[in-house]
Short mmCIF file of C-alpha atoms in Angstrom, two decimals:
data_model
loop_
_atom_site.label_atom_id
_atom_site.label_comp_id
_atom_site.label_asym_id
_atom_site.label_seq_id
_atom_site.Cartn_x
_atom_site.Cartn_y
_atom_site.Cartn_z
CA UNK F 83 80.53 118.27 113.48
CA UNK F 84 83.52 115.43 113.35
CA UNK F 85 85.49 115.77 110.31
CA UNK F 86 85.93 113.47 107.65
CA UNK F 87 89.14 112.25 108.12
CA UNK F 88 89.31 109.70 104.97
CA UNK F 89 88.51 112.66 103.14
CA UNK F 90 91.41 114.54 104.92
CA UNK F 91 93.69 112.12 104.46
CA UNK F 92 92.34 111.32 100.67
CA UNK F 93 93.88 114.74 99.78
CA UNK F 94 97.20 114.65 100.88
CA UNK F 95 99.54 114.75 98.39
CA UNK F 96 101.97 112.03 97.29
CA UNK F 97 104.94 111.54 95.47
CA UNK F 98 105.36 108.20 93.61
CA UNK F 99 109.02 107.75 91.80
CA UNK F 100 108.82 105.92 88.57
CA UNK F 101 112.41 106.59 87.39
CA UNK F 102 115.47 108.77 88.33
CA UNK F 103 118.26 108.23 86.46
CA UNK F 104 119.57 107.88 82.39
CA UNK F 105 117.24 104.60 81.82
CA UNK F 106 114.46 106.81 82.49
CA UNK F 107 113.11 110.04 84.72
CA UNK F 108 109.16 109.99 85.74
CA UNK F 109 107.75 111.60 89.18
CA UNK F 110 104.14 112.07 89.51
CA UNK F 111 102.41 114.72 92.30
CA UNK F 112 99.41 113.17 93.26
CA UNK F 113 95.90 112.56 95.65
CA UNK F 114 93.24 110.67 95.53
CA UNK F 115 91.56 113.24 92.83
CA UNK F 116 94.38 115.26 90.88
CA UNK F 117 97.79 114.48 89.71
CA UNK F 118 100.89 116.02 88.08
CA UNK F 119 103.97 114.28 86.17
CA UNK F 120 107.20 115.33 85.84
CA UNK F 121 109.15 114.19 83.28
CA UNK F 122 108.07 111.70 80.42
CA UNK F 123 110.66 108.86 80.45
CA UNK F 124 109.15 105.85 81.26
CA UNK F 125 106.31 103.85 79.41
CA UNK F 126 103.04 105.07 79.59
CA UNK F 127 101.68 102.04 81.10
CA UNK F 128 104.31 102.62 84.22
CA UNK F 129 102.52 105.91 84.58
CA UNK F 130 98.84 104.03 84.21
CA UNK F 131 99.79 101.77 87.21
CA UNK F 132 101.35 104.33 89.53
CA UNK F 133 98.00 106.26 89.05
CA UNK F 134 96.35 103.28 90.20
CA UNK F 135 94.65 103.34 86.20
CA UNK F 136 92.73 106.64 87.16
CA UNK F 137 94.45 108.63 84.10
CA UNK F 138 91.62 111.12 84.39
CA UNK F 139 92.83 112.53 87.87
CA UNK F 140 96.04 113.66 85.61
CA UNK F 141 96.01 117.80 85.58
CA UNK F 142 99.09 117.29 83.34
CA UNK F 143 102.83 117.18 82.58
CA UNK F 144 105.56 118.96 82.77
CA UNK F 145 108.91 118.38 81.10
CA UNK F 146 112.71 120.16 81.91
CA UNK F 147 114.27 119.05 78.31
CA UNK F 148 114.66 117.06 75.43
CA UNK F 149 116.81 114.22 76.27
CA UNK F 150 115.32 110.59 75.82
CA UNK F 151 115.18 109.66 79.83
CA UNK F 152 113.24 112.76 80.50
CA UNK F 153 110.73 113.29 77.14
CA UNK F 154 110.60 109.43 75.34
CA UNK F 155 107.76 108.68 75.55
CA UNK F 156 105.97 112.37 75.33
CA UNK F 157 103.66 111.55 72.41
CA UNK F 158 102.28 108.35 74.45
CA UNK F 159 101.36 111.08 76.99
CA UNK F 160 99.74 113.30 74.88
CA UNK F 161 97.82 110.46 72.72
CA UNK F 162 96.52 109.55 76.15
CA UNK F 163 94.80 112.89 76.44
CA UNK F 164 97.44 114.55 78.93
CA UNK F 165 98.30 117.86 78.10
CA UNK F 166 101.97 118.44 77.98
CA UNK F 167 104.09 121.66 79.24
CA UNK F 168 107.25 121.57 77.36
CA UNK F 169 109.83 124.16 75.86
CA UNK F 170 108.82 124.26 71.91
CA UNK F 171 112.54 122.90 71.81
CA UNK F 172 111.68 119.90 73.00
CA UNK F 173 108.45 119.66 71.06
CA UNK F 174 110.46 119.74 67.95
CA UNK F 175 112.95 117.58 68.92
CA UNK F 176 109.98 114.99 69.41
CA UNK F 177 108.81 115.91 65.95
CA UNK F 178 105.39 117.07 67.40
CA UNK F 179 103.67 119.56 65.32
CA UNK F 180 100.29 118.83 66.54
CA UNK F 181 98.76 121.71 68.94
CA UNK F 182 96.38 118.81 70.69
CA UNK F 183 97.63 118.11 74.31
CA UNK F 184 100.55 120.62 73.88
CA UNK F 185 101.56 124.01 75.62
CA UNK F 186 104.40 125.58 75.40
CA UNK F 187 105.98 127.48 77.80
CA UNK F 188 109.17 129.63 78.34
CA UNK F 189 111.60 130.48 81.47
CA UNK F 190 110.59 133.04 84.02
CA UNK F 191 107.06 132.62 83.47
CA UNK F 192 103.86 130.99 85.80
CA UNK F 193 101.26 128.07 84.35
CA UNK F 194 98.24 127.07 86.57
CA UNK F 195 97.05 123.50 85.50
CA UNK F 196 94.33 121.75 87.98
CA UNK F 197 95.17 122.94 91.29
CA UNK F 198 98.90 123.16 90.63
CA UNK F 199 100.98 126.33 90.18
CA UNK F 200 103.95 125.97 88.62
CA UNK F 201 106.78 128.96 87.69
CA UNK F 202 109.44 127.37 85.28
CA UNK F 203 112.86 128.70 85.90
CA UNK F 204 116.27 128.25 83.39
CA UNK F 205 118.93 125.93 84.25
CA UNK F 206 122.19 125.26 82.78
CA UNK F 207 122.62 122.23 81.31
CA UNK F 208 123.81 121.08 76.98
CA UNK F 209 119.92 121.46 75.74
CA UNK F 210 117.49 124.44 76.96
CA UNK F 211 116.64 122.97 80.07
CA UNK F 212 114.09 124.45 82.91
CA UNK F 213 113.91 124.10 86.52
CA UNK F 214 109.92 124.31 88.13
CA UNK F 215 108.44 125.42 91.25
CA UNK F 216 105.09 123.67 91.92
CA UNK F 217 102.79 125.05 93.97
CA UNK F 218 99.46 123.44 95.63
CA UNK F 219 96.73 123.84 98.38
CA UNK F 220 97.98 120.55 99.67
CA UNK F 221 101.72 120.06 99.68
CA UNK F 222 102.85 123.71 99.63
CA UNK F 223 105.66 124.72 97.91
CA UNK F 224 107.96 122.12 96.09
CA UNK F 225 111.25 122.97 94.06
CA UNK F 226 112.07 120.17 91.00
CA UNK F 227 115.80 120.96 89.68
CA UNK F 228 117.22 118.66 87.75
CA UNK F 229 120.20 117.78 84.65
CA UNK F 230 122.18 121.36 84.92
CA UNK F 231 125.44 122.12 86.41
CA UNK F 232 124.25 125.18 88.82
CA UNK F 233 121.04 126.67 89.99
CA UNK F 234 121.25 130.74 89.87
CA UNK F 235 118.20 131.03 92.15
CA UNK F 236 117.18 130.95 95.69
CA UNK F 237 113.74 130.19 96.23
CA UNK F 238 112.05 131.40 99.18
CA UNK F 239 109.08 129.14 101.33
CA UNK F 240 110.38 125.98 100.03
CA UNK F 241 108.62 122.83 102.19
CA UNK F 242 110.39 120.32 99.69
CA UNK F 243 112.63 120.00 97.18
CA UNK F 244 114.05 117.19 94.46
CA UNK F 245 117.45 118.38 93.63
CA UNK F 246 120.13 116.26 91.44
CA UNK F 247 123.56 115.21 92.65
CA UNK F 248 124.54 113.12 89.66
CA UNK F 249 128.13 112.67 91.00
CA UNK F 250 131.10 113.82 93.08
CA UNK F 251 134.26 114.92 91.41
CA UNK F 252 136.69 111.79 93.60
CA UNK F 253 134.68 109.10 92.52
CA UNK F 254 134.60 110.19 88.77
CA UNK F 255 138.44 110.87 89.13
CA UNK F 256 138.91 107.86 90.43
CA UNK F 257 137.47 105.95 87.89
CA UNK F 258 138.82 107.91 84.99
CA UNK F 259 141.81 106.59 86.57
CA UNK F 260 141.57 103.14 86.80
CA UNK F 261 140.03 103.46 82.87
CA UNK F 262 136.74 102.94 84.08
CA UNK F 263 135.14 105.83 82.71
CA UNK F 264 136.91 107.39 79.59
CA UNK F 265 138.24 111.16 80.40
CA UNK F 266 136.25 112.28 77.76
CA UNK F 267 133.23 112.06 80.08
CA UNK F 268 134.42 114.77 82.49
CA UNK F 269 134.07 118.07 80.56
CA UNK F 270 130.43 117.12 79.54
CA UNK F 271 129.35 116.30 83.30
CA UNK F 272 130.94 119.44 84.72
CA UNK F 273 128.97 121.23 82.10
CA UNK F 274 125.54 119.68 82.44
CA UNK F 275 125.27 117.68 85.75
CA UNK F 276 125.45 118.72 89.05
CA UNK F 277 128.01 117.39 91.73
CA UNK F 278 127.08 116.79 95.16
CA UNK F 279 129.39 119.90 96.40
CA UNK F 280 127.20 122.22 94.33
CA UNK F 281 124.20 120.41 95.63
CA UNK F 282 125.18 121.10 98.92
CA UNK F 283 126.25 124.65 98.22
CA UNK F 284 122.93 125.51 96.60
CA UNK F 285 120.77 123.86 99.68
CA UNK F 286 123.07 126.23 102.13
CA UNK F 287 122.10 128.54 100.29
CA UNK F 288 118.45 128.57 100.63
CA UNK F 289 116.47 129.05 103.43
CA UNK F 290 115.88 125.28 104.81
CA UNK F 291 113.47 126.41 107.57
CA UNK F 292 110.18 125.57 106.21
CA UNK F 293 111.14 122.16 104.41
CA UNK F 294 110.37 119.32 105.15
CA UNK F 295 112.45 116.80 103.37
CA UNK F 296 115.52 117.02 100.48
CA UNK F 297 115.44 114.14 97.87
CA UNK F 298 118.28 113.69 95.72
CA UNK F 299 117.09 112.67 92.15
CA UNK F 300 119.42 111.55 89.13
CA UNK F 301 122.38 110.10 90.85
CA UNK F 302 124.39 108.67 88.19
CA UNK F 303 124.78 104.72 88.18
CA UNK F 304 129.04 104.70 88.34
CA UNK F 305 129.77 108.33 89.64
CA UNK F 306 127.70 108.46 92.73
CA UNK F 307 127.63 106.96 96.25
CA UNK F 308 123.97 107.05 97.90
CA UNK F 309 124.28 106.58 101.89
CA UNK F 310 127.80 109.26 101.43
CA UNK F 311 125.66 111.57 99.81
CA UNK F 312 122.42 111.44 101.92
CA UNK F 313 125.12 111.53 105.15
CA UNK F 314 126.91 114.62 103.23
CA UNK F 315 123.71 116.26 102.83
CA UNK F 316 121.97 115.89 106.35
CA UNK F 317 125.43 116.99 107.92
CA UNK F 318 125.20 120.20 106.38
CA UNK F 319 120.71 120.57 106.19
CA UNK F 320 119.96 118.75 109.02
CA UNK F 321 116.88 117.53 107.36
CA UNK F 322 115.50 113.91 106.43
CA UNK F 323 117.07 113.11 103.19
CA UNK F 324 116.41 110.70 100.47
CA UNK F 325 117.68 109.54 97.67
CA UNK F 326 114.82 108.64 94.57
CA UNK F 327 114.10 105.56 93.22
CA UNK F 328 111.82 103.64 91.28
CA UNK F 329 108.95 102.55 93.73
CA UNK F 330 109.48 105.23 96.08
CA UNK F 331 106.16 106.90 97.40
CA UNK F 332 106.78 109.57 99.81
CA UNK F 333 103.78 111.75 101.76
CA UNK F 334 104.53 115.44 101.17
CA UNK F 335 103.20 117.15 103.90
CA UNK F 336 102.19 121.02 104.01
CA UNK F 337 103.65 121.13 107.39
CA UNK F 338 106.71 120.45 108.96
CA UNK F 339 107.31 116.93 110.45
#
């Protein structure tokens, strides 16, 4: 018998950027039949058009923290019937009380929602803040780290990974110098946001054999320099490397290129 290849092809998994960075943080996991979204900064109706208006497919969403570019717009989500994975923290910072659409979850702990399998893991950043690996039948193994200053972990069988590099230490400097950027900045980034050595340091550390492709997510608009870092980062992975933003759609294949 000849296989269906439309059907083959209809459930390969996609990744469709809505927003990476402080205006607003959205990434949605998705085929032809099921989806999952990250993050819950942009407008609902963003979200509607990305899923090509098929809200039903959504399994549900998952969100690292409370802060407005990653959670605004959470009780749109859930009013829309999408069930919501959150720290309680950021529930209450939200001021949602209502136990429709809502699950919480802690660090160090595994969800299954639709065909997705996701572990949530702690990260350091100025709110409780979580880290996810997301697991499905047709993308494999995908690690989601974002907003924190350090990752802890090494995750074994990665085939992809979203990791922040917010900014690099010279070009903040450098700006804090020319009174660009007030000095007040720097303690809070050190302490919250990730810069593109420890990005670096914590993809070294990993094993890199199984992945496929690195994207960089939440590069900061003043501190950051995209083609340096994707060139910094190949140099020392020697996989493809991309930096997210909105509009991006990228195929996340189970196997290797």
């Amino acid at each position: 018998m000849v296989p269906d290849i439309k059907l083959m092809e209809d459930k390969k998994m996609r990744l469709n950027v809505l927003g990476s960075d402080s205006n607003g943080n959205c990434y949605i996991l998705q085929t032809d039949t099921e989806a999952l979204i990250i993050e819950a900064g942009v407008r609902m109706s963003d979200v509607k058009k990305a899923l090509g208006w098929n809200i039903s497919k959504v399994a549900g969403a998952v969100i690292s923290h409370c802060h407005n570019d990653h959670a605004k717009y959470i009780k749109d989500f859930m009013q829309n019937g999408i069930t919501v994975l959150a720290l309680p923290d950021v529930f209450r910072a939200k001021g949602i009380q209502s136990l429709s659409f809502r699950k919480d979850i802690e660090a160090n702990h595994g969800y299954i929602i639709g065909g997705f399998k996701i572990f949530a893991i702690p990260v350091c950043h100025d709110v409780p803040c979580l880290g996810f690996i997301i697991e499905h039948e047709e993308m494999g193994r995908l690690l989601f780290v974002t907003d924190t200053m350090m990752l802890e972990y090494s995750v074994p069988g990665l085939n992809h990974i979203l990791l922040e590099a917010n900014y690099a230490d010279d070009i903040l400097d450098a700006k804090i110098d020319a009174g660009l950027v007030p000095a007040s900045m720097k303690p809070r980034l050190i302490q919250s946001h990730m810069e593109i050595r420890t990005a670096k340091g914590i993809l070294k550390a990993n094993d890199l054999s199984g992945v496929n492709e690195i994207v960089l997510i939440h590069l900061s608009n003043g501190n950051s320099d995209e083609k340096r870092f994707i060139r910094e980062v190949q140099e020392v992975t020697g996989k493809p490397v991309y930096v997210a933003a909105a509009g991006m759609e990228l195929n996340l294949c189970k196997n290797p290129y």
